[in-house]
Coordinates of C-alpha atoms and ligand atoms in Angstrom, one line a residue:
M646 CA 134.2 153.9 111.1
P647 CA 136.5 154.7 108.1
A648 CA 133.8 154.2 105.5
Q649 CA 135.0 154.7 101.9
D650 CA 132.5 153.4 99.4
V651 CA 129.1 155.1 99.6
L652 CA 126.1 154.1 97.4
V653 CA 123.2 156.5 97.2
I654 CA 120.0 154.7 95.8
G655 CA 117.7 157.3 94.2
L656 CA 119.3 160.4 92.8
G657 CA 116.5 162.9 93.1
Y658 CA 116.0 166.1 95.2
V659 CA 117.2 164.2 98.3
G660 CA 119.8 161.7 96.9
L661 CA 121.7 164.0 94.6
P662 CA 122.7 166.7 97.1
L663 CA 123.8 163.9 99.5
A664 CA 125.8 162.1 96.8
V665 CA 127.5 165.4 95.9
Q666 CA 128.2 166.3 99.5
A667 CA 129.5 162.8 100.3
A668 CA 131.9 163.1 97.3
R669 CA 133.0 166.5 98.6
A670 CA 133.6 164.9 102.1
G671 CA 136.0 162.4 100.5
F672 CA 133.9 159.3 100.0
Q673 CA 134.0 157.2 96.9
V674 CA 130.4 157.7 95.8
T675 CA 128.2 155.7 93.4
G676 CA 124.7 156.8 92.6
F677 CA 122.2 154.3 91.5
D678 CA 118.9 155.4 89.9
T679 CA 116.4 153.2 88.0
S680 CA 116.2 156.1 85.5
A681 CA 119.0 155.6 82.8
E682 CA 118.3 159.1 81.7
I683 CA 119.1 160.6 85.1
A684 CA 122.3 158.5 85.5
A685 CA 123.5 159.4 82.0
G686 CA 122.7 163.1 82.6
L687 CA 124.7 163.2 85.8
N688 CA 127.6 161.3 84.1
A689 CA 127.6 164.0 81.5
G690 CA 127.8 166.7 84.2
R691 CA 124.2 167.8 84.1
S692 CA 122.0 168.4 87.2
H693 CA 118.2 167.9 87.2
V694 CA 117.8 169.2 90.8
D695 CA 117.2 172.9 91.6
D696 CA 119.6 173.0 94.6
V697 CA 122.5 171.3 92.8
S698 CA 124.3 173.2 90.0
A699 CA 126.0 171.6 87.0
A700 CA 129.3 172.9 88.4
E701 CA 128.7 171.0 91.6
V702 CA 127.9 167.8 89.7
G703 CA 131.1 168.4 87.7
D704 CA 133.2 168.9 90.9
A705 CA 131.7 165.7 92.4
R706 CA 132.4 163.8 89.2
A707 CA 136.0 165.0 89.4
R708 CA 136.1 163.5 92.9
G709 CA 134.9 160.2 91.6
L710 CA 131.1 160.3 91.7
R711 CA 129.6 158.1 89.1
A712 CA 126.0 157.3 88.4
T713 CA 124.5 154.1 87.0
S714 CA 121.1 152.5 86.4
D715 CA 122.6 149.0 86.2
E716 CA 122.9 147.3 89.6
A717 CA 125.3 144.8 88.1
E718 CA 128.0 147.5 87.8
I719 CA 127.9 148.1 91.6
G720 CA 130.1 146.2 94.1
P721 CA 129.7 145.7 97.8
Q722 CA 129.5 149.0 99.7
D723 CA 130.5 150.4 103.1
V724 CA 127.5 152.7 103.3
I725 CA 124.2 152.5 101.4
V726 CA 121.7 155.4 101.7
I727 CA 118.2 154.9 100.4
C728 CA 116.6 158.1 99.0
V729 CA 113.8 156.7 96.8
P730 CA 110.2 158.1 96.5
T731 CA 107.5 157.3 98.9
P732 CA 104.3 158.3 97.1
L733 CA 100.7 157.5 97.9
S734 CA 99.0 154.5 96.6
Q735 CA 95.6 154.6 94.7
A736 CA 93.9 154.4 98.0
D737 CA 95.9 157.4 99.4
G738 CA 97.9 155.0 101.6
P739 CA 101.7 154.5 101.6
D740 CA 103.2 153.1 98.5
L741 CA 106.5 151.5 99.7
G742 CA 107.2 149.8 96.4
A743 CA 110.4 151.8 95.7
V744 CA 111.6 151.4 99.3
R745 CA 111.1 147.7 99.1
A746 CA 112.9 147.5 95.7
A747 CA 115.8 149.6 97.0
A748 CA 116.1 147.5 100.2
E749 CA 116.3 144.4 98.2
A750 CA 119.0 146.0 96.0
A751 CA 120.8 147.1 99.2
G752 CA 120.5 143.6 100.6
R753 CA 122.4 142.2 97.5
L754 CA 125.2 144.8 98.0
L755 CA 125.6 144.3 101.8
R756 CA 128.7 142.9 103.4
P757 CA 129.4 142.5 107.1
G758 CA 129.9 146.0 108.6
T759 CA 127.9 147.9 106.0
L760 CA 125.8 150.8 107.2
V761 CA 122.3 151.1 105.6
S762 CA 120.5 154.4 106.1
L763 CA 116.9 154.9 105.0
E764 CA 116.2 158.6 104.3
S765 CA 112.9 158.3 102.4
T766 CA 110.0 159.8 104.5
T767 CA 107.8 157.1 105.9
Y768 CA 105.6 156.0 108.8
P769 CA 107.1 154.9 112.1
G770 CA 108.0 151.2 112.1
T771 CA 109.1 151.0 108.4
T772 CA 112.8 150.6 109.1
D773 CA 112.2 147.8 111.7
E774 CA 109.2 146.1 110.1
V775 CA 109.8 146.5 106.3
V776 CA 113.4 147.4 105.5
A777 CA 115.2 145.2 108.1
P778 CA 113.5 141.9 107.2
L779 CA 114.1 142.6 103.4
L780 CA 117.8 143.4 104.0
E781 CA 118.2 140.3 106.2
K782 CA 116.4 138.0 103.9
T783 CA 118.3 139.2 100.8
S784 CA 121.7 139.2 102.5
G785 CA 121.5 136.4 105.0
L786 CA 123.0 138.8 107.6
T787 CA 121.4 140.2 110.8
A788 CA 120.7 143.9 111.4
G789 CA 122.4 145.3 114.5
I790 CA 124.9 142.4 114.6
D791 CA 126.3 141.9 111.1
F792 CA 125.4 145.2 109.6
W793 CA 124.1 148.6 110.8
L794 CA 120.6 150.0 110.0
V795 CA 119.2 153.5 110.7
F796 CA 116.5 155.8 109.7
S797 CA 117.8 159.3 109.0
P798 CA 115.2 161.8 107.7
E799 CA 116.1 164.2 105.0
R800 CA 115.1 167.7 106.1
I801 CA 116.0 169.6 103.0
D802 CA 114.2 172.8 102.2
P803 CA 114.5 173.3 98.5
G804 CA 115.6 176.8 97.5
N805 CA 116.6 177.8 101.1
P806 CA 119.7 179.9 100.7
V807 CA 120.7 179.6 104.4
Y808 CA 120.0 176.0 105.5
G809 CA 121.2 173.1 103.4
L810 CA 122.4 169.5 104.0
V811 CA 125.5 170.5 105.8
N812 CA 124.2 173.0 108.4
T813 CA 120.8 171.4 109.1
P814 CA 121.2 169.1 112.1
K815 CA 121.0 165.4 110.9
I816 CA 118.8 163.1 112.9
V817 CA 119.8 159.4 113.1
G818 CA 117.8 156.7 114.8
G819 CA 119.3 153.3 114.9
V820 CA 117.7 149.8 115.1
T821 CA 120.3 149.3 117.8
P822 CA 122.6 151.9 119.6
S823 CA 125.6 150.5 117.6
C824 CA 123.7 151.2 114.4
A825 CA 123.3 154.8 115.5
D826 CA 127.0 155.0 116.3
A827 CA 127.9 153.9 112.8
A828 CA 125.5 156.4 111.3
A829 CA 126.7 159.3 113.5
A830 CA 130.3 158.5 112.3
F831 CA 129.2 158.6 108.7
Y832 CA 127.0 161.7 108.8
G833 CA 129.4 163.4 111.1
R834 CA 131.8 163.7 108.1
I835 CA 129.1 165.3 106.0
C836 CA 126.9 167.4 108.4
E837 CA 127.9 169.9 111.1
Q838 CA 125.6 168.3 113.7
V839 CA 124.2 164.9 114.3
V840 CA 121.2 164.4 116.6
R841 CA 120.6 160.9 117.9
A842 CA 117.0 159.7 118.3
A843 CA 116.1 157.0 120.8
S844 CA 115.5 154.5 117.9
A845 CA 114.6 154.4 114.2
R846 CA 110.9 154.9 115.2
E847 CA 111.5 158.2 116.9
A848 CA 113.5 159.4 113.9
E849 CA 110.7 158.4 111.6
M850 CA 108.2 160.2 113.8
A851 CA 110.4 163.3 114.1
K852 CA 110.2 163.9 110.3
L853 CA 106.4 163.3 110.2
L854 CA 106.0 165.6 113.2
E855 CA 107.8 168.4 111.4
N856 CA 105.7 168.0 108.2
T857 CA 102.4 167.6 110.0
Y858 CA 103.2 170.7 112.1
R859 CA 103.5 172.7 108.9
H860 CA 100.5 171.1 107.2
V861 CA 98.2 171.8 110.2
N862 CA 99.4 175.4 110.7
I863 CA 99.1 176.2 107.0
A864 CA 95.5 174.8 107.2
L865 CA 94.9 177.0 110.2
V866 CA 95.7 180.2 108.4
N867 CA 94.0 179.1 105.2
E868 CA 90.8 178.5 107.1
M869 CA 91.3 181.9 108.9
A870 CA 91.9 183.6 105.5
I871 CA 88.4 182.5 104.3
F872 CA 86.5 183.8 107.3
C873 CA 88.7 186.9 107.9
R874 CA 87.7 188.2 104.5
E875 CA 84.1 187.9 105.5
L876 CA 84.8 189.6 108.8
G877 CA 86.6 192.4 107.1
V878 CA 89.9 191.5 108.8
D879 CA 93.3 191.8 107.0
L880 CA 94.8 188.4 108.1
H881 CA 98.3 189.3 106.8
D882 CA 98.4 192.3 109.0
A883 CA 97.2 190.3 112.0
I884 CA 100.0 187.7 111.3
R885 CA 102.5 190.5 111.0
C886 CA 101.5 191.8 114.4
A887 CA 101.4 188.4 116.0
A888 CA 104.8 187.6 114.7
T889 CA 106.3 190.4 116.7
K890 CA 105.8 188.3 119.8
P891 CA 109.4 187.1 120.6
F892 CA 108.3 183.7 121.9
G893 CA 105.6 181.1 121.4
F894 CA 104.5 182.1 117.9
Q895 CA 105.7 181.1 114.4
P896 CA 104.1 182.8 111.4
F897 CA 102.5 180.7 108.7
Y898 CA 100.8 182.3 105.7
P899 CA 97.7 181.5 103.7
G900 CA 98.0 180.5 100.1
P901 CA 96.4 178.7 97.1
G902 CA 97.0 175.2 98.7
V903 CA 99.9 173.1 99.6
G904 CA 102.3 171.4 97.2
G905 CA 105.6 169.6 96.9
H906 CA 106.5 166.1 97.8
C907 CA 106.2 166.5 101.5
I908 CA 103.3 168.5 103.0
P909 CA 100.4 167.1 100.9
I910 CA 101.7 163.5 101.1
D911 CA 103.8 162.7 104.2
P912 CA 101.0 163.3 106.8
N913 CA 99.0 160.6 105.0
Y914 CA 101.7 158.1 106.0
L915 CA 101.1 159.0 109.6
S916 CA 97.3 158.9 109.4
Y917 CA 97.6 155.5 107.7
K918 CA 99.6 154.2 110.6
V919 CA 97.3 155.7 113.2
R920 CA 94.3 154.2 111.4
T921 CA 95.8 150.7 112.0
L922 CA 95.2 151.4 115.7
G923 CA 91.4 151.7 114.9
Y924 CA 91.0 155.5 115.1
P925 CA 91.7 158.5 112.8
F926 CA 94.4 161.2 113.2
R927 CA 91.8 164.0 113.1
F928 CA 94.2 166.9 112.9
V929 CA 95.8 165.6 109.7
E930 CA 92.5 164.7 108.1
L931 CA 91.1 168.2 108.9
A932 CA 94.3 169.8 107.5
Q933 CA 94.0 167.7 104.3
E934 CA 90.4 168.7 103.9
I935 CA 91.1 172.5 104.4
N936 CA 94.2 172.7 102.3
G937 CA 92.8 170.4 99.6
R938 CA 89.8 172.8 99.2
M939 CA 92.0 175.9 98.6
P940 CA 92.3 175.5 94.8
A941 CA 88.5 175.4 94.6
Y942 CA 88.3 178.5 96.8
V943 CA 90.9 180.3 94.6
T944 CA 88.8 179.4 91.5
E945 CA 85.7 180.7 93.2
R946 CA 87.3 183.9 94.1
A947 CA 88.7 184.4 90.6
A948 CA 85.2 183.9 89.2
E949 CA 83.7 186.3 91.7
L950 CA 86.3 189.0 90.9
L951 CA 85.6 188.7 87.2
N952 CA 81.9 188.7 87.8
R953 CA 82.1 191.9 89.9
N954 CA 83.8 193.5 86.9
S955 CA 81.1 192.3 84.5
K956 CA 83.1 189.5 83.0
P957 CA 82.0 185.9 82.8
V958 CA 84.6 183.2 83.6
N959 CA 83.6 181.6 80.3
G960 CA 85.9 183.1 77.7
A961 CA 87.9 185.2 80.2
R962 CA 91.7 185.3 79.6
V963 CA 93.2 184.2 82.9
L964 CA 96.9 184.4 83.4
L965 CA 98.5 182.3 86.2
L966 CA 101.7 183.6 87.5
G967 CA 104.1 181.1 89.1
V968 CA 103.0 177.5 88.8
T969 CA 105.7 175.8 90.9
Y970 CA 104.8 174.6 94.4
K971 CA 107.3 176.9 96.0
Q972 CA 108.9 180.3 95.4
D973 CA 112.1 180.4 93.3
I974 CA 112.4 176.8 92.4
A975 CA 111.3 174.7 89.4
D976 CA 109.6 171.8 91.2
Q977 CA 106.0 171.5 90.2
R978 CA 105.1 168.3 92.1
E979 CA 101.6 168.5 93.6
S980 CA 101.5 172.2 92.9
P981 CA 98.0 173.7 93.5
A982 CA 98.4 175.6 90.2
R983 CA 97.4 172.4 88.4
P984 CA 93.9 171.9 90.0
I985 CA 93.3 175.7 89.7
A986 CA 94.1 175.7 86.0
R987 CA 91.9 172.6 85.6
K988 CA 89.0 174.2 87.4
L989 CA 89.2 177.5 85.5
R990 CA 89.5 175.7 82.2
G991 CA 86.5 173.6 83.2
R992 CA 84.5 176.8 83.6
G993 CA 85.5 178.0 80.1
A994 CA 88.4 180.3 80.9
A995 CA 91.2 180.7 78.5
V996 CA 94.1 179.9 80.9
S997 CA 97.7 180.8 80.2
Y998 CA 100.7 180.9 82.5
H999 CA 104.0 182.5 83.1
D1000 CA 106.8 181.0 85.2
P1001 CA 110.5 181.8 84.8
Y1002 CA 111.3 178.3 86.0
V1003 CA 108.8 176.3 83.9
P1004 CA 109.4 176.3 80.1
A1005 CA 106.4 174.2 79.3
W1006 CA 103.4 173.1 81.3
Q1007 CA 100.6 170.6 80.8
V1008 CA 97.5 170.1 82.7
D1009 CA 95.7 166.8 82.1
A1010 CA 98.1 166.1 79.2
Q1011 CA 97.0 169.3 77.5
D1012 CA 99.5 172.2 76.9
V1013 CA 98.8 175.4 78.8
P1014 CA 99.9 178.3 76.6
R1015 CA 103.0 180.0 78.0
A1016 CA 103.2 183.8 78.1
R1017 CA 106.7 184.8 76.9
D1018 CA 106.4 188.6 77.2
L1019 CA 105.3 189.0 80.9
R1020 CA 104.5 192.7 80.7
A1021 CA 102.3 192.3 77.5
A1022 CA 100.6 189.2 78.9
V1023 CA 99.7 190.8 82.2
A1024 CA 98.2 193.8 80.3
A1025 CA 96.3 191.6 77.9
A1026 CA 94.7 189.3 80.6
D1027 CA 91.2 189.9 82.0
L1028 CA 92.5 188.5 85.3
V1029 CA 95.9 187.8 86.6
V1030 CA 96.2 185.2 89.5
L1031 CA 99.5 185.4 91.4
L1032 CA 100.1 181.9 92.7
Q1033 CA 103.8 182.1 93.4
A1034 CA 105.7 185.3 94.0
H1035 CA 109.0 184.4 92.4
Q1036 CA 111.7 187.0 93.2
D1037 CA 112.0 187.7 89.4
Y1038 CA 108.6 189.2 89.5
D1039 CA 108.3 193.0 89.7
L1040 CA 105.1 193.0 91.8
E1041 CA 104.6 196.7 91.7
Q1042 CA 104.7 196.7 88.0
I1043 CA 102.4 193.7 87.7
A1044 CA 99.9 195.3 90.0
A1045 CA 100.1 198.6 88.0
T1046 CA 99.5 196.8 84.7
A1047 CA 97.1 194.0 85.5
P1048 CA 93.4 194.9 84.7
L1049 CA 92.5 192.7 87.7
L1050 CA 94.8 190.8 90.1
L1051 CA 94.0 188.1 92.6
D1052 CA 97.0 187.9 94.9
T1053 CA 96.9 184.5 96.6
R1054 CA 100.2 185.3 98.6
G1055 CA 99.3 188.6 100.2
V1056 CA 102.4 190.3 98.8
V1057 CA 100.9 193.0 96.6
P1058 CA 99.4 196.1 98.3
A1059 CA 95.6 196.1 97.9
G1060 CA 94.1 198.5 95.5
P1061 CA 91.0 199.0 93.4
R1062 CA 92.1 196.3 90.9
V1063 CA 94.1 194.1 93.3
E1064 CA 92.5 191.7 95.7
A1065 CA 94.1 189.5 98.3
L1066 CA 92.9 185.9 98.8
Ligands
LIG1633 N1 112.1 166.7 97.9 C1 112.2 167.1 99.1 O1 112.2 168.3 99.4 C2 112.2 166.0 100.3 C3 112.6 166.5 101.5 C4 112.6 165.6 102.6 C5 112.3 164.2 102.3 N2 112.0 163.8 101.1 C6 111.7 162.4 100.9 O2 112.8 161.8 100.3 C7 112.4 160.7 99.5 C8 112.9 161.0 98.0 O3 112.3 162.2 97.6 P1 112.9 163.0 96.4 O4 112.2 164.3 96.4 O5 114.3 162.9 96.3 O6 112.3 162.1 95.1 P2 112.7 162.2 93.6 O7 111.5 161.7 92.8 O8 113.2 163.6 93.3 O9 113.9 161.2 93.4 C9 113.8 159.9 93.6 C10 114.7 159.1 92.6 O10 114.6 157.8 92.9 C11 114.6 157.0 91.7 N3 114.1 155.7 92.0 C12 112.8 155.3 92.2 N4 112.8 154.0 92.5 C13 114.0 153.6 92.6 C14 114.6 152.3 92.9 N5 113.9 151.3 93.2 N6 116.0 152.2 92.9 C15 116.7 153.3 92.5 N7 116.2 154.5 92.2 C16 114.9 154.6 92.3 C17 113.8 157.9 90.8 O11 114.1 157.6 89.4 C18 114.2 159.3 91.2 O12 115.3 159.8 90.4 C19 110.9 160.7 99.6 O13 110.5 159.7 100.6 C20 110.5 162.1 100.0 O14 109.3 162.1 100.8 C21 111.9 164.7 100.0

């Protein structure tokens, strides 16, 4: 299919890299985002996404990429890719509001032969049961006959220097086999390998399987971290040894909790769908419970460490290092640093933070003081809590200077003033 015009709806962590890469592959790309600020920033050559540089935005702009927040400026398209958020509702169920709005917009921009690809993570059945009817109602056309519709999960790993959009295999699941053909032709021009799922439902499930697998395995090691400490076992050393097995084992590491847009949220989409069958998805619910308790556990350990050194939490100067949800990126969404700061503050600690990627940080709409001089701040704190071991950090030096250090990542050698989670 010689597609030329591509519309990407939602220009965030998923949509912007795709828009840039599609422009590089020779498509005429328009980006649509409800945020006028994001559209204006991109048109001015700025990037708001970690993995996309301003130079890459500039290059894509030179190849014709333009962004808009005004649907009236957009004409009919050959390909429309939906990359809008899928957050949780108040009741922790799926909130498909943005997907519905984007599907309606796509329906208005459809013409016979258009390919529509949903990339937003969601529960199995969304493409068939929610998106297809909206597209058909708005356009008056039929999916699989007049236009093509697929689910194609985004598998981006922010900050990963090896695997990105181009060299991570791209799954496509069509509402019909012809839909998958159209999507394979489109993504085949952007990605090195396209993997066909049996249908949209299997593609939706594949994404949730990947994220649930991580969630459950992280919960497994987090639970083990708690009892290994009481058993006097160094879990990190056990993981190091287990990981030498050349087959059948993948290492996961304990930490202060899970963050980001995927792991804490996506499995809820799956458990919501399973609940409609009348029973719970117990693995996910258990993982939510264990991972969700980690910030409280970190706070408790921080208090205990201070107490052992004759310092009450109340009034203690606690410095949090690294408040993003992942190493070496700026994304703070759902970061466990926030509940940890809240809990410590609630117990009277004077909490400050340092993060090379976060110039200002609020918790519950209240500014958390930022340490500018890392070395001085580490030395002046009563307790340093390492939450994210960004590569910029000189861990040896931090360990040597901190009066007390709680290492939630297991990356600093243990010592009299250093304790692992
Ligand atoms: N961030 C990741 O690493 C990642 C990885 C895989 C999958 N996903 C999934 O991809 C989807 C998008 O995630 P993201 O991280 O890019 O989100 P994001 O919040 O970074 O970006 C979404 C963008 O969509 C815009 N938007 C919201 N509603 C819109 C609408 N109706 N029309 C047009 N634009 C709209 C927002 O203004 C925002 O700029 C989610 O379903 C997410 O679960 C994210």
